[in-house]
PDB file of C-alpha atoms in Angstrom:
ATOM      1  CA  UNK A 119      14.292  26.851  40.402  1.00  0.00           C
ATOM      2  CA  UNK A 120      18.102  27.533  39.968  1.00  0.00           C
ATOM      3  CA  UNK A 121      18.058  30.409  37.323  1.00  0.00           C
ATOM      4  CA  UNK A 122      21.622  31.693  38.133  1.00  0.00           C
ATOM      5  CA  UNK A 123      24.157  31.668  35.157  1.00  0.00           C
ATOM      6  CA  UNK A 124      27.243  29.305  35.869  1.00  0.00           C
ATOM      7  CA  UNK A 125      29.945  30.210  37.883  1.00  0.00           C
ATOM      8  CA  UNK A 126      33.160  30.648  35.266  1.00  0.00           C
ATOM      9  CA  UNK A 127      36.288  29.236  37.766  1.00  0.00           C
ATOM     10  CA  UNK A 128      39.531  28.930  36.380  1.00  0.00           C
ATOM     11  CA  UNK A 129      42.431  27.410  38.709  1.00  0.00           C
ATOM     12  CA  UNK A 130      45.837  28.161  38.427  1.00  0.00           C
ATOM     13  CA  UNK A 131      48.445  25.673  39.657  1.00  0.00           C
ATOM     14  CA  UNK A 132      52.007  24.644  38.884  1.00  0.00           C
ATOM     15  CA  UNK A 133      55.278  24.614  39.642  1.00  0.00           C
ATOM     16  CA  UNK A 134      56.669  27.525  41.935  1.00  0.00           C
ATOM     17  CA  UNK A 135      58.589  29.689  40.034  1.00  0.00           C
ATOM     18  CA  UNK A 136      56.820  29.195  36.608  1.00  0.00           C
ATOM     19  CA  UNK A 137      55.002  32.182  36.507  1.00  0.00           C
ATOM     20  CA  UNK A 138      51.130  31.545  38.647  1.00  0.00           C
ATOM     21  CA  UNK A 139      51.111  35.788  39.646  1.00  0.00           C
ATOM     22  CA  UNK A 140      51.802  36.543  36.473  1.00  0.00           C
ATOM     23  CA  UNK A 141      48.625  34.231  35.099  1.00  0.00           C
ATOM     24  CA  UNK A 142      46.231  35.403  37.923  1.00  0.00           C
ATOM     25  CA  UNK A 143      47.316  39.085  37.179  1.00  0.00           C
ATOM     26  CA  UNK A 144      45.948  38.540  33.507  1.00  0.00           C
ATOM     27  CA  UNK A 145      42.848  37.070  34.847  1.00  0.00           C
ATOM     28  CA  UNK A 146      42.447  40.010  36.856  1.00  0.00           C
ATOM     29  CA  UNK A 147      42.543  42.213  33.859  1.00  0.00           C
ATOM     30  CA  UNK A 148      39.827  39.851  32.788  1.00  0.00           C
ATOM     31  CA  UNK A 149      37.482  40.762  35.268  1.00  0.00           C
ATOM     32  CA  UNK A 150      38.337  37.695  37.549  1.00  0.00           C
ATOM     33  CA  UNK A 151      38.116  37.822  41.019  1.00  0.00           C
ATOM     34  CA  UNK A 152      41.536  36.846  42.158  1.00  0.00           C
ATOM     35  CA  UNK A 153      42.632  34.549  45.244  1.00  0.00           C
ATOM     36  CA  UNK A 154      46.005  33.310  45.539  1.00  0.00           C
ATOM     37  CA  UNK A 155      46.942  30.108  47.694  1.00  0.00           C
ATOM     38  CA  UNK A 156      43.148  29.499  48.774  1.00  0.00           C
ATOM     39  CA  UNK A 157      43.445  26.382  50.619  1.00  0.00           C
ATOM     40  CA  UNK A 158      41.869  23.397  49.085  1.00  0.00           C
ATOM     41  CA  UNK A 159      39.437  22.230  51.307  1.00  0.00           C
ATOM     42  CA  UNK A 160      37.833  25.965  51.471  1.00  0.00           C
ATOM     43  CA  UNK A 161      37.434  25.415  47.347  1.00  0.00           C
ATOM     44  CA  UNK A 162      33.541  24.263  47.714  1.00  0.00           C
ATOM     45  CA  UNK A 163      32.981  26.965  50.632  1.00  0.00           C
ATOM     46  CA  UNK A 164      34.334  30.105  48.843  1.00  0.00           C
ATOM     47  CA  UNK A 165      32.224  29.198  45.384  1.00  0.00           C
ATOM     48  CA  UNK A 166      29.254  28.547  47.460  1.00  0.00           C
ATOM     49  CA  UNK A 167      30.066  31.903  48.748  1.00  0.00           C
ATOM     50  CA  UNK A 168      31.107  34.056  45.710  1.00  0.00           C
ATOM     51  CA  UNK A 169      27.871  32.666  44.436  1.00  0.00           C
ATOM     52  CA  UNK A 170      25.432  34.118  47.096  1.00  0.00           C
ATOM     53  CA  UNK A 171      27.130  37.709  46.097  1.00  0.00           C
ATOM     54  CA  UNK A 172      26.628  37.272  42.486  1.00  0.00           C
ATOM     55  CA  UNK A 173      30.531  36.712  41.734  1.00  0.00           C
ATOM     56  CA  UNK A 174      30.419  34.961  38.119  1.00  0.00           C
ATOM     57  CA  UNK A 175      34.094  34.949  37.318  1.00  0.00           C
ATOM     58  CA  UNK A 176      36.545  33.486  40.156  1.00  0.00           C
ATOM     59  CA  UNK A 177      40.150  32.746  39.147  1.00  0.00           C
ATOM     60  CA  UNK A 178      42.001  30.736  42.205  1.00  0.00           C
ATOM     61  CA  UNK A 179      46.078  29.639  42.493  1.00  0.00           C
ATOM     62  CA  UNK A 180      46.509  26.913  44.239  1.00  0.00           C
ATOM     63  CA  UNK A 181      50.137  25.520  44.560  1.00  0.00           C
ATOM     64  CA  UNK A 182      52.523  23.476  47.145  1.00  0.00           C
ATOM     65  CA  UNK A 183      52.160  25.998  49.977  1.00  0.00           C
ATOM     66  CA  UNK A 184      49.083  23.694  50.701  1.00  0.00           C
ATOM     67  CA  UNK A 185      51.006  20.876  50.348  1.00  0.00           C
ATOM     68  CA  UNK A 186      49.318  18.691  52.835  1.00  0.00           C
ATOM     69  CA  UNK A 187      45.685  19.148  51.507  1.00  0.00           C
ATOM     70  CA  UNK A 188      46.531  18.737  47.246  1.00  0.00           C
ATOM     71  CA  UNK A 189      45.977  15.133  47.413  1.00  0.00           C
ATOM     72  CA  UNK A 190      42.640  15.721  47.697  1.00  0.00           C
ATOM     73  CA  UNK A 191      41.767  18.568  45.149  1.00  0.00           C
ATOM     74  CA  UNK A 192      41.543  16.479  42.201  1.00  0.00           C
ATOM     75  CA  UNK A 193      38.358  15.341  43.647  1.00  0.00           C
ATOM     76  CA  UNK A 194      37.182  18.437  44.499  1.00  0.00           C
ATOM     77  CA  UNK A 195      37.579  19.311  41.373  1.00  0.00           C
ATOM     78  CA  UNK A 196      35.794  16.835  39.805  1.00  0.00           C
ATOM     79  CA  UNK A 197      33.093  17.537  41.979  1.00  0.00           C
ATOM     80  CA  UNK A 198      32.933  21.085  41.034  1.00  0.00           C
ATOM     81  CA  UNK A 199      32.616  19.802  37.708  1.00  0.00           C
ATOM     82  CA  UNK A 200      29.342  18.092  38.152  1.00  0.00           C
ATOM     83  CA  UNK A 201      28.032  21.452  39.584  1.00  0.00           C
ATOM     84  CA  UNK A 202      26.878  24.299  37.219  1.00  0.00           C
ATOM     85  CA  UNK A 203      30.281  25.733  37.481  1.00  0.00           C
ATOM     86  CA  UNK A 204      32.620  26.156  34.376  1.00  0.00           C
ATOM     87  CA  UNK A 205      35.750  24.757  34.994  1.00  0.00           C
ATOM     88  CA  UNK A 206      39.713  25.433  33.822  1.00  0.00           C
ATOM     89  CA  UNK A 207      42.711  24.288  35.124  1.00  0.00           C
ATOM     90  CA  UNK A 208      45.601  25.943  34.227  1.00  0.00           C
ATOM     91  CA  UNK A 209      49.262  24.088  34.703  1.00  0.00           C
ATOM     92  CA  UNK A 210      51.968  26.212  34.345  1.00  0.00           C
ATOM     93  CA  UNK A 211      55.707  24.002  34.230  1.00  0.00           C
ATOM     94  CA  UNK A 212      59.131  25.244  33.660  1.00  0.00           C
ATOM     95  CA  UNK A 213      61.892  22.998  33.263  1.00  0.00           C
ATOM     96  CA  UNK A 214      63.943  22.193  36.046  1.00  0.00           C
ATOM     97  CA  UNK A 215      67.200  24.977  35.100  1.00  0.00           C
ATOM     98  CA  UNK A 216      64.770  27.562  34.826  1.00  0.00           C
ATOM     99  CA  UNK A 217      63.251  27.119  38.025  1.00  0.00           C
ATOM    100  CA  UNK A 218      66.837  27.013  39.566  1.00  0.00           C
ATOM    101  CA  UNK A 219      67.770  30.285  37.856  1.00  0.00           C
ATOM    102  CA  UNK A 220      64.681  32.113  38.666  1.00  0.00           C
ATOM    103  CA  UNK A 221      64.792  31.024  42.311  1.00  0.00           C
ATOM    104  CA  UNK A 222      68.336  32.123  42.547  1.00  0.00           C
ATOM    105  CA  UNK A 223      68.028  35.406  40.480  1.00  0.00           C
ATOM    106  CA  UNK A 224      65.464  36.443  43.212  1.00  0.00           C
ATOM    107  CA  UNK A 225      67.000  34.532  45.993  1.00  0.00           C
ATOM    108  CA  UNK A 226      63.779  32.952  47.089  1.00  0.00           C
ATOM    109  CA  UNK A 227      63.115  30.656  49.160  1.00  0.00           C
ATOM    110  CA  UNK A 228      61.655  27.250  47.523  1.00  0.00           C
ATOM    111  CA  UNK A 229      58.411  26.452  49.724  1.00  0.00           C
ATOM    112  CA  UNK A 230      59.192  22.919  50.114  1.00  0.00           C
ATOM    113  CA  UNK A 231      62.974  23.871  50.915  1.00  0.00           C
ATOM    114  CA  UNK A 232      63.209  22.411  54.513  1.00  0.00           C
ATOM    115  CA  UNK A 233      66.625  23.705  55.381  1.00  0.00           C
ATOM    116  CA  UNK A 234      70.040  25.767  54.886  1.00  0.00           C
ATOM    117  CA  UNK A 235      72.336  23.145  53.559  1.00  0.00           C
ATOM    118  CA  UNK A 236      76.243  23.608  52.485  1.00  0.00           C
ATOM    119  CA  UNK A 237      74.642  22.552  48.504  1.00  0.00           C
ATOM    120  CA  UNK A 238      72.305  24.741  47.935  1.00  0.00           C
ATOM    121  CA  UNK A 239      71.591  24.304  44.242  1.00  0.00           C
ATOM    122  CA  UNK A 240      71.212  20.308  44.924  1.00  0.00           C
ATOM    123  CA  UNK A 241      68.656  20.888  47.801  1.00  0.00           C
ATOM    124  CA  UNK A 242      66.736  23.378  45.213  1.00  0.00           C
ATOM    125  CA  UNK A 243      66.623  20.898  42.443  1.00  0.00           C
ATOM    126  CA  UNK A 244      65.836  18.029  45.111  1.00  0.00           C
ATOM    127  CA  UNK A 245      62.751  20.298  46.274  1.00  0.00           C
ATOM    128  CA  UNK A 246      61.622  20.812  42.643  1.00  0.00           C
ATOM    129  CA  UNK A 247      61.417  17.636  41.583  1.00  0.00           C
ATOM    130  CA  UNK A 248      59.906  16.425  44.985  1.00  0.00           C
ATOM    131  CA  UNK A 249      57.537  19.339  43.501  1.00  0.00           C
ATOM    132  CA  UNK A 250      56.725  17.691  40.623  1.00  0.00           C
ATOM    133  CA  UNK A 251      56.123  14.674  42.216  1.00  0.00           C
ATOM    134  CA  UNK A 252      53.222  16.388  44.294  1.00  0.00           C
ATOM    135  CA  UNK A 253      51.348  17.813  41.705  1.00  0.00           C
ATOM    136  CA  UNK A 254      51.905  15.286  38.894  1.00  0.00           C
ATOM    137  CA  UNK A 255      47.968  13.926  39.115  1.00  0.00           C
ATOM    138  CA  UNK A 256      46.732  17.642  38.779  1.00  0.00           C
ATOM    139  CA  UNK A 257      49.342  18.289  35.737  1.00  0.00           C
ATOM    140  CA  UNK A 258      47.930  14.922  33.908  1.00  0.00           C
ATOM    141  CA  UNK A 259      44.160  16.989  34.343  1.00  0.00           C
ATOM    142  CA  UNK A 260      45.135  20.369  33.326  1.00  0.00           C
ATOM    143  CA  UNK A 261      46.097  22.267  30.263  1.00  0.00           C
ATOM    144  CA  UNK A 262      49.747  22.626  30.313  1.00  0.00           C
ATOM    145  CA  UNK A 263      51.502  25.977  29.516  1.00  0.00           C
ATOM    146  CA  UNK A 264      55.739  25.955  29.519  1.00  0.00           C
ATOM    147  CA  UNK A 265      56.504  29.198  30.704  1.00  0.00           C
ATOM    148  CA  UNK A 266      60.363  28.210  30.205  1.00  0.00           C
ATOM    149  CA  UNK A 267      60.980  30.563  27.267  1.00  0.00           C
ATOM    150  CA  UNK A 268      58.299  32.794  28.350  1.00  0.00           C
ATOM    151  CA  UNK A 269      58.361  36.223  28.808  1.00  0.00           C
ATOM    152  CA  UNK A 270      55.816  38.001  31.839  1.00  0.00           C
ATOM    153  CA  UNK A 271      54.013  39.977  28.682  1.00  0.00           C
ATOM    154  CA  UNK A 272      53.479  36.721  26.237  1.00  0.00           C
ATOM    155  CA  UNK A 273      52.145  34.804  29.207  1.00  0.00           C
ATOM    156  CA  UNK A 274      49.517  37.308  29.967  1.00  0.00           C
ATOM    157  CA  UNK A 275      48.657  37.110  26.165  1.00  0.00           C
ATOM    158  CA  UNK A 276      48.254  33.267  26.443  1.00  0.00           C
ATOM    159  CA  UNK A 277      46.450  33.078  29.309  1.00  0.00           C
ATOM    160  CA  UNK A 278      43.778  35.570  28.001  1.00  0.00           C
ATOM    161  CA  UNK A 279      43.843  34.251  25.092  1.00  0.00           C
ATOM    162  CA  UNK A 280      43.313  30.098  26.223  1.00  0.00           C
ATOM    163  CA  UNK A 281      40.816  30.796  29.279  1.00  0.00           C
ATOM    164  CA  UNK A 282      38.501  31.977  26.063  1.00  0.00           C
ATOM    165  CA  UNK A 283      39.523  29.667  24.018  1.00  0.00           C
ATOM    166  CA  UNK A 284      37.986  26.837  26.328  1.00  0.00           C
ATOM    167  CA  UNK A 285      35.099  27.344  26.156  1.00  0.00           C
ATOM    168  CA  UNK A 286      34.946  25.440  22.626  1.00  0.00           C
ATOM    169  CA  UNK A 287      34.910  21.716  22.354  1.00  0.00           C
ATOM    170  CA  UNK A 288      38.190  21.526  21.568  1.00  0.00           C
ATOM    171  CA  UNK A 289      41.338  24.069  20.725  1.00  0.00           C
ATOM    172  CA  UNK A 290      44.176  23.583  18.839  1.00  0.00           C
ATOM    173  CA  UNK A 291      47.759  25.400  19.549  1.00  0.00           C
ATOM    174  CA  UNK A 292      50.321  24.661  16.418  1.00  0.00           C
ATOM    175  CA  UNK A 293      53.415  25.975  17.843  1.00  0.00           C
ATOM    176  CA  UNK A 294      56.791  26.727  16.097  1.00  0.00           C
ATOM    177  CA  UNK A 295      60.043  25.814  18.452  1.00  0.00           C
ATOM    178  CA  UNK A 296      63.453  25.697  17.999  1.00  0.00           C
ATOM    179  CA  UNK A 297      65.362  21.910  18.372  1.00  0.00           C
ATOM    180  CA  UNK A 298      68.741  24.344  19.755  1.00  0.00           C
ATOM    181  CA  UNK A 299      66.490  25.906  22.151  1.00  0.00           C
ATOM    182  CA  UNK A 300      64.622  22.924  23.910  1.00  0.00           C
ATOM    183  CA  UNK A 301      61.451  20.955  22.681  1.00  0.00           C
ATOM    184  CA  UNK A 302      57.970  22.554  24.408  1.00  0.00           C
ATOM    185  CA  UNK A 303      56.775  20.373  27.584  1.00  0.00           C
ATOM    186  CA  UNK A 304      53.319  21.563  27.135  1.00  0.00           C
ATOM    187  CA  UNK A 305      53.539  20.030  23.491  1.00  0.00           C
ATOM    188  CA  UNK A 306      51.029  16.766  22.841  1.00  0.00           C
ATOM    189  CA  UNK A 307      52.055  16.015  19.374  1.00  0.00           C
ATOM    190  CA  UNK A 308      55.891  17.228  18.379  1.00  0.00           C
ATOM    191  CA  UNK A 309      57.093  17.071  14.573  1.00  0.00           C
ATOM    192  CA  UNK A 310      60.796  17.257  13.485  1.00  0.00           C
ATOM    193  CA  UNK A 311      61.047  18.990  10.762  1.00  0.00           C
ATOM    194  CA  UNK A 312      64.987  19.781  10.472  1.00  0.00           C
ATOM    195  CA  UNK A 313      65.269  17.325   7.526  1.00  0.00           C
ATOM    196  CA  UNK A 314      63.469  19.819   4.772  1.00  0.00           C
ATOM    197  CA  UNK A 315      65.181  22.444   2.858  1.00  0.00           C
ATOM    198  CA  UNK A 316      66.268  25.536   4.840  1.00  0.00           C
ATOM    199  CA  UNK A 317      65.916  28.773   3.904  1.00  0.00           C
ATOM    200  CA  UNK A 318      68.769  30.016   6.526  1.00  0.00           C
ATOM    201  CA  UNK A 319      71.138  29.419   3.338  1.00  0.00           C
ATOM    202  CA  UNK A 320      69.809  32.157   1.201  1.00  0.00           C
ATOM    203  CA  UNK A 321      71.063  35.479   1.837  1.00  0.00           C
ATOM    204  CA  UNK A 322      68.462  36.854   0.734  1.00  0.00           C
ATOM    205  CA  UNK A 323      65.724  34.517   2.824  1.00  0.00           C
ATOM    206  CA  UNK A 324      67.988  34.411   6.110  1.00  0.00           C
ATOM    207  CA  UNK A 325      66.442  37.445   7.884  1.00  0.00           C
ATOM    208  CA  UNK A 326      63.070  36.924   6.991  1.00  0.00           C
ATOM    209  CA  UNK A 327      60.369  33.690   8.545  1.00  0.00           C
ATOM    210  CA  UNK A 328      58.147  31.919   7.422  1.00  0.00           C
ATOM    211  CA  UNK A 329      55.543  34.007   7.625  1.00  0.00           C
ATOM    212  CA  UNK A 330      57.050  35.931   4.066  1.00  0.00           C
ATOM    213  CA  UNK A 331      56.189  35.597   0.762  1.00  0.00           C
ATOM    214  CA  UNK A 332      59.552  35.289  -0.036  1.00  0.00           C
ATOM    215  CA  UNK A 333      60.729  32.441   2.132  1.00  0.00           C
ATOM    216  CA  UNK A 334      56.977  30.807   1.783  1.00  0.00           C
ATOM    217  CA  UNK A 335      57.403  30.731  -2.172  1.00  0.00           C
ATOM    218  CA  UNK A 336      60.781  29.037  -1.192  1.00  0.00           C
ATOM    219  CA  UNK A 337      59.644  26.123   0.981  1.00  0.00           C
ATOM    220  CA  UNK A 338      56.376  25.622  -1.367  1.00  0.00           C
ATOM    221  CA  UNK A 339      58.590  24.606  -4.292  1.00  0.00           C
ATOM    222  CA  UNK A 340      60.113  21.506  -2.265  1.00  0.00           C
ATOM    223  CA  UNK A 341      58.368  18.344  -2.775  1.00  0.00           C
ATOM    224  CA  UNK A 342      59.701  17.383   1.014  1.00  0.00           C
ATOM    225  CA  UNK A 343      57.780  20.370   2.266  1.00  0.00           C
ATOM    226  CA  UNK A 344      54.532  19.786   1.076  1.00  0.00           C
ATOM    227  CA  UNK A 345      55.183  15.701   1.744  1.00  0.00           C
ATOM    228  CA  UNK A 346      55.708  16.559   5.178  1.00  0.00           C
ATOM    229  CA  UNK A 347      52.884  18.591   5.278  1.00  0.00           C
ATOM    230  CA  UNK A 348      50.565  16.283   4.070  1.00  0.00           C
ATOM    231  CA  UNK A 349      51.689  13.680   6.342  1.00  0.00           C
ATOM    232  CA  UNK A 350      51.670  15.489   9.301  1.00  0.00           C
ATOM    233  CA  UNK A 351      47.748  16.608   8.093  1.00  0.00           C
ATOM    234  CA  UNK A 352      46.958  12.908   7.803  1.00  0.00           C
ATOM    235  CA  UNK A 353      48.409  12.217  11.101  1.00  0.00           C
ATOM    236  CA  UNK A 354      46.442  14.736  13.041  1.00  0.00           C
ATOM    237  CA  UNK A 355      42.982  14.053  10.757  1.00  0.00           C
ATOM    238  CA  UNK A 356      42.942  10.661  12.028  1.00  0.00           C
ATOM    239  CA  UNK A 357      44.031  11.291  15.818  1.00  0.00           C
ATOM    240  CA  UNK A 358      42.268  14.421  16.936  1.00  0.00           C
ATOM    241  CA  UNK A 359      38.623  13.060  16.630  1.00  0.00           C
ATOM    242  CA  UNK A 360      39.738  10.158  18.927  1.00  0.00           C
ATOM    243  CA  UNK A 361      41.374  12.865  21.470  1.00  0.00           C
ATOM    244  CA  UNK A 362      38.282  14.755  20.962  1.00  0.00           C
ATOM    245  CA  UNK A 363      35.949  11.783  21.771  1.00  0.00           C
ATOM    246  CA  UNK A 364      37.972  11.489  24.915  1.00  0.00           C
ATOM    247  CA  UNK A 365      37.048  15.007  26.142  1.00  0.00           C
ATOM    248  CA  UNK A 366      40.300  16.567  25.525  1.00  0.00           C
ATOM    249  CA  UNK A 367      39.819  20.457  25.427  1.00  0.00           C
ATOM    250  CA  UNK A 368      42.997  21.376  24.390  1.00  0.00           C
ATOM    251  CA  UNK A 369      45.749  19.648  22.192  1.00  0.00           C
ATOM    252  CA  UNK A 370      49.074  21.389  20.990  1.00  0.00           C
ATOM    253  CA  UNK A 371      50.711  20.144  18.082  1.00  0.00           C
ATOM    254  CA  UNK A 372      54.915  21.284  17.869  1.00  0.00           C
ATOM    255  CA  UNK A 373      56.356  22.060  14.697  1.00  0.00           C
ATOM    256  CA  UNK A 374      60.440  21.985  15.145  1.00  0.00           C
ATOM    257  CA  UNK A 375      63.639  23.102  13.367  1.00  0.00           C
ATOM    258  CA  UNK A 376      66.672  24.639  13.820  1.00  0.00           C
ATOM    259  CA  UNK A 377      65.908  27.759  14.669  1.00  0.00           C
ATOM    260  CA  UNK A 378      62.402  28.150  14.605  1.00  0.00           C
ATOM    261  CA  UNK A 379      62.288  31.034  11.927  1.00  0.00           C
ATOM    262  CA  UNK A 380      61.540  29.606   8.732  1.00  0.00           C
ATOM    263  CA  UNK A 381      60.359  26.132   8.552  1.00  0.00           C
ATOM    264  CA  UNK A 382      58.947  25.186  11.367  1.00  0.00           C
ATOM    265  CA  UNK A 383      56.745  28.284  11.281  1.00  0.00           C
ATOM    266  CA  UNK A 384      55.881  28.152   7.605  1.00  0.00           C
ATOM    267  CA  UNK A 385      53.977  24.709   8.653  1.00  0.00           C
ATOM    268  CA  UNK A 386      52.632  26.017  11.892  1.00  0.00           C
ATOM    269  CA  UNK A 387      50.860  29.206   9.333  1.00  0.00           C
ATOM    270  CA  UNK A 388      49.377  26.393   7.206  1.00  0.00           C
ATOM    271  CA  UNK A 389      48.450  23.455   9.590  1.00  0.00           C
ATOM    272  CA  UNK A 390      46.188  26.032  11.437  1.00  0.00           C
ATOM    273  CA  UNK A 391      44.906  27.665   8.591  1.00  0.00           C
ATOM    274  CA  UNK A 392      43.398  23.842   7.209  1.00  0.00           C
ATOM    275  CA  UNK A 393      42.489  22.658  10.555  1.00  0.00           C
ATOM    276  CA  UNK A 394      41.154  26.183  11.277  1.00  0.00           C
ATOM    277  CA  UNK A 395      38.145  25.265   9.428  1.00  0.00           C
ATOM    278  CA  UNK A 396      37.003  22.696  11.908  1.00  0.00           C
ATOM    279  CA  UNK A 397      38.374  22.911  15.112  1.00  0.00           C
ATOM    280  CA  UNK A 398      39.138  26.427  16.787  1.00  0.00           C
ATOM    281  CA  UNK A 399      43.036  26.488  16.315  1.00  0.00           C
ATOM    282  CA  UNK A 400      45.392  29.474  17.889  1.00  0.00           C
ATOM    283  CA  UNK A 401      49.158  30.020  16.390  1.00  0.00           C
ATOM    284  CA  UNK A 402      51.817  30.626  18.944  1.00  0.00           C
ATOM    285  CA  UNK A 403      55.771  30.881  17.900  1.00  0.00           C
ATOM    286  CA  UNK A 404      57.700  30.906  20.458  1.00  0.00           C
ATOM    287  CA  UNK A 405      61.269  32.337  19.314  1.00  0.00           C
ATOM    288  CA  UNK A 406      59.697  35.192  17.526  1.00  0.00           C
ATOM    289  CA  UNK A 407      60.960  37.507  20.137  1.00  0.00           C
ATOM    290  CA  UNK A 408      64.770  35.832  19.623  1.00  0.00           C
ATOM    291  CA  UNK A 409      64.658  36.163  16.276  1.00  0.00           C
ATOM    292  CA  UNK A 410      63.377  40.221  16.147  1.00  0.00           C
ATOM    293  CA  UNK A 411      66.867  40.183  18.140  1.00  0.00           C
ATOM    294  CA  UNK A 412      69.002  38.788  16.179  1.00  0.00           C
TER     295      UNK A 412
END
């Protein structure tokens, strides 16, 4: 009789660049035992393996520097998941001129760059988005974090915080952006919300969000606000159980304005706090750092 308590394996892939040390790191803190770049066909092998000495919590990266065997992890995945093992993939995806910038801060070498060429930048970006190409089936399978705006500290946070997080039927991430900053690509659902009254134009409601009384009393008074609101709710009531149905774990909804202080994260408070109560639904806003700098 198999009496052993499931193996807990979260895999880490994504684009190079976008931040995979910094997720297995957290992991580690976790209580994870770490690999990085464990070949995919030795997947099967080295569970079978961690297994035998009792390991319960394995957290793998896997990335192009095993370029030629990806095509097939998908499946092995998939196989893993009709083991007693608890799966989560992790994505991590930057856009493409953060990549660039990070790879030429550190002047690293892209592991798909072939060659030296006189255009340096161009063969980077070609090798990127050859990148992409690569690893688009596992991106479609994964839950998608964009490290773009990210900071080493808040991706620790998120990874620790979503690795527990799936282990519910399905989680929820309401996330305030701003438009002038570049719309989320890990966002499923995104919601324009520049259109409603903004609180920027108050003196005294400029330096404070939308997580204030102040500014919250503001945007509660507009009709708009609390139309939008409701529609948005509507929206997501009727869609989620469908996503939920098919198997999604994890579903982020964007809430966008200007500059992500007020509005947008006025919504993002509320929308989790009424779909709180039936789903398991996390907050993130991703300017707050900016804006405790400007």
């Amino acid at each position: 009789m198999n009496t052993h308590s499931p193996t807990e394996l979260v895999v880490i892939t994504g684009m190079s660049g976008s931040g995979k040390s910094v997720a297995l790191t957290a992991l580690e803190d976790l209580g994870f035992y770490c690999v990085d770049n464990l070949p995919p066909e030795l997947l099967e092998a080295f569970i079978d393996l961690d297994r035998h000495d009792r390991v319960r919590k394995v957290a793998i990266a896997m990335d192009v520097r095993s370029a030629q065997s990806l095509p097939g992890l998908p499946r092995r995945l998939a196989a893993l998941r009709s083991r007693d093992v608890h799966l989560t993939t992790l994505f991590l995806d930057s856009t493409t001129d953060t990549l660039v910038r990070r790879f030429s801060e550190t002047r690293r070498l892209h592991p798909l760059s072939l060659q030296e060429t006189d255009d340096q930048r161009r063969a980077l970006t070609d090798a990127i988005e050859y990148e992409r190409e690569l690893l688009a089936e596992l991106r479609e399978q994964a839950l998608v974090l964009d490290t773009s705006l990210t900071r080493a500290a808040q991706l620790r946070s998120q990874v620790k915080e979503l690795v527990g997080a799936t282990r519910t039927p399905m989680t929820l991430v309401f996330e305030s952006f701003a438009f002038k900053r570049g719309i989320p690509m890990d966002a499923d659902f995104v919601f324009d919300v520049r259109m409603l009254p903004n609180p920027h134009y108050d003196p005294l409601l400029k330096p404070l969000t939308g997580r204030d009384a102040p500014v919250a009393r503001f945007l509660e008074a507009s009709p708009d606000v609390l139309a939008m609101e409701e529609q948005i709710r509507t929206f997501l009531r009727h869609w989620l159980p469908h996503m939920e149905r098919d198997h999604r774990s994890y579903v982020t909804v964007a809430i966008g304005c200007t500059g992500g202080q007020h509005r947008s994260v006025f919504l993002v408070e509320r929308l989790a706090a009424h779909f709180g109560q039936d789903w398991v639904a996390r907050v993130r806003h991703r300017e707050a750092d900016y804006w405790s700098r400007t």
